[in-house]
Amino acid sequence: MLEIKNLHARIAEDGTEIIRGLNLTVKAGEVAAIMGPNGSGKSTLSYVLSGREDYEVTEGDILYNGESILELDAAERAAKGLFLAFQYPVEIPGVATMQFLKVAMNEQRKYRGEDELSTPEFMRRVKEAAAELKIAPEMLRRPLNVGFSGGEKKRAEILQMALLEPKLCVLDETDSGLDIDALKVVADGVNALRSPDRAVVVITHYQRLLDYIVPDTVHVLYRGQVVKSGDKTLAHELEANGYADIIGAAA
Amino acid sequence: MPAVQETIDQVRQIDVDQYKYGFETKIEMDKAPKGLSEDIIRLISSKKNEPEWMLEWRFEAYRRWLTMEEPSWARVRYPKIDFNEIHYYAAPKGTTGPKSLDEVDPELLKVYEKLGIPLREQEILAGVEKSKIAVDAVFDSVSVVTTFKEELKKAGVIFMSISEAIREHPDLVRKYLGTVVPQSDNFYATLNSAVFTDGSFVYVPKGVRCPMELSTYFRINEKNTGQFERTLIIADEGAYVSYLEGCTAPQRDENQLHAAVVELIALDDAEIKYSTVQNWYPGDKEGKGGIYNFVTKRGDCRGKNSKISWTQVETGSAITWKYPSCILRGDGSRGEFYSIAVSNGHQQVDSGTKMIHLGKNTSSRIISKGIAAGFSDNTYRGQVSAHRKAENARNFTQCDSLLIGDKCGAHTVPYIEAKNSTAQFEHEATTSKISEDQLFYCLQRGIPEEAAIALIVNGFVKEVIQELPMEFAVEAQKLIGISLEGSVG
Ligand SMILES: Nc1ncnc2c1ncn2[C@@H]1O[C@H](COP(=O)(O)OP(=O)(O)OP(=O)(O)O)[C@@H](O)[C@H]1O
Ligand SMILES: [Mg+2]
């Protein structure tokens, strides 16, 4: 589903290369975990994948379902099924969460040539998904992410993911800032989306999340490259020993 | 919100020059020669069959105007206006005043149809859910029709063109005209007093809640014609009225002048809600053409516990110079000003309000949202003052500016003056930009850039949009989206 080949990307403004020859393949139905020390380029990778214009791809390619998406802008990639749950969700003052959801869902439908959702149908879907994630209806009337607690923001990200039904989900440290119960709720939300035609990329620092969302593959990112890949046992090793061994070998 | 969806659809339908009301109507016109003189004023007055006192009043203003200088304190730049190059009167042939709908030139009806203004009462009534709105349609210098007059009359409400009111209700007009905005108030108001051609008159009698929204729709069509409308609204004791004003003009290379005066009077316990969606032609991408909008709007809370509320959405005009204000004379009176001013291209906006606290326990509230894009300049200018005797005056001002791109400017110029120590004035101001983070976040959710900007901006102005009557709110949201088209990228 996702094939990243020898990807090089730099900050458009000053030319600093952050992603330096990264290779990664994620198959449909797979859950891939990406781990790695702070500043290794995990969030940057998620931005480059989703088409943020602050970064330039200088070499390599990103194939999504076998086709390069480098020429598509961020909105087009999203409409084609790529979703990023942000490490730091952004506040949109004055725009009710509900309204934002409706615009996003309908814009994506429009791009795909589908009809707009009727209001009752939209309401039904939102209510159902919000209940699953234990999100109070009042929160949906508040402006998106404005004054949301850290945990509420993360939950709102997963709500959007559930409603937009993407094919490739990238979760950037969705576990940070969540209490134990919320972590469980969010993990259940993600697990509910697991399906043979959907892939999930989980960026995290902690095994804790991977206890709930059990990955098929684990990859270690360091200095803009995948320096080691393995199965779920790799995450346990990292938890026990830290990155020193791997980084030492890579350096 | 469906409005956002519609915004995008509309934006798509419109090509480079986005102004969709820019069409011109070929209608045979009856026009005064260019220039201003006592003869022209006499002509205007006689066209309207005015009584002698009205003509005298105009002359008085004209003579004063000749001694006045154009103001220069606003943050706007424009070439000197030649007041002798303007036609001060233009009316569709054969219209000296409003008639019944059957008599109105079908070409004119078509204009309003094209603008989406309902003039046919039957059709409005047929629309089940839509609430009723009575419309006074002003085309260049004359009111062409006023709808729902009969029904309003039953409630005792007088709603007609000011020209008609001068003839039919001279006592009311004489009693109130020029009592809020005196003839000598300022250069443009004085000019207006001399040459005003039409506008609306509303009188809501004691204790009456006006049964429907009233609205006036102004259209400038003729070339080189100034529009000088005059509106006078009186809410007698305990009365309530909500009034809407809309405006458009054809797309032209020359600048056109619009210098209106609006006076509102609220007596004891009365309330007037005045909403404007101003969408005059703003000029093209290079800044050529567009309306100069120099307007004096003022409300007088003359009675105790009266209330006047101004809500404006300003998206058009090449230059806007406009400060709807409230004089809080009655004890316990309240003034409100809610404003959205959008500027794009080379538009210049200098707008704001004055809240003048004179009575005891008066309060006012100002919420201003300025959005600047392109090469435009957007200034909020506001004055809040408390008179010596204005015990316990309260004001809250919130002034937010949003910049789109880096070639535009936003400025806030507040004047605050309290001569009574019990006054409590609060002022908050913010300036922000649509952040790259917000934009990318929306894009990542599949919302394309233009729609994302419309969404973020509509969020920014939400507090003000909420103050508009429902029918106008949707319209205003669309308009804001359209006005900002092409502001990024
Ligand atoms: N727009 C930018 N401007 C300047 N530096 C940037 C920018 N984007 C990324 N960087 C730098 O690139 C490096 C990688 O950042 P990134 O956020 O991708 O790391 P990360 O792996 O997600 O770290 P963390 O685990 O702390 O979230 C960091 O050194 C960061 O400072
Ligand atoms: Mg990160």
Coordinates of N, CA and C and ligand atoms in Angstrom, one line a residue, chain A residues 38-39 41-44 46-47 87-88 172-173 203 205, ligand 2:
Chain A
N38 N 14.2 11.4 19.9 CA 13.7 12.7 19.6 C 14.5 13.3 18.5
G39 N 13.8 14.0 17.6 CA 14.5 14.7 16.5 C 15.0 13.9 15.4
G41 N 13.3 12.6 13.0 CA 12.6 12.8 11.7 C 11.3 12.1 11.6
K42 N 10.7 11.6 12.6 CA 9.4 10.9 12.5 C 8.3 11.8 12.1
S43 N 8.2 12.9 12.8 CA 7.1 13.9 12.5 C 7.3 14.4 11.1
T44 N 8.5 14.7 10.8 CA 8.9 15.2 9.4 C 8.4 14.2 8.4
S46 N 6.0 12.2 8.6 CA 4.6 12.2 8.4 C 4.1 13.4 7.6
Y47 N 4.8 14.5 7.8 CA 4.4 15.7 7.0 C 4.8 15.5 5.5
Q87 N 0.7 15.1 16.0 CA 1.3 15.1 17.3 C 0.8 16.3 18.1
Y88 N 0.7 17.4 17.4 CA 0.1 18.6 18.1 C -1.1 19.2 17.3
D172 N 0.8 10.1 14.8 CA 2.0 10.7 15.4 C 1.9 10.9 16.9
E173 N 2.5 10.0 17.6 CA 2.4 10.1 19.1 C 1.1 10.4 19.7
I203 N 3.4 6.1 15.1 CA 4.7 6.7 15.6 C 4.6 6.8 17.1
H205 N 6.8 6.5 21.2 CA 8.1 6.3 22.0 C 7.9 5.1 22.9
Ligands
MG2 MG 7.6 14.2 16.4

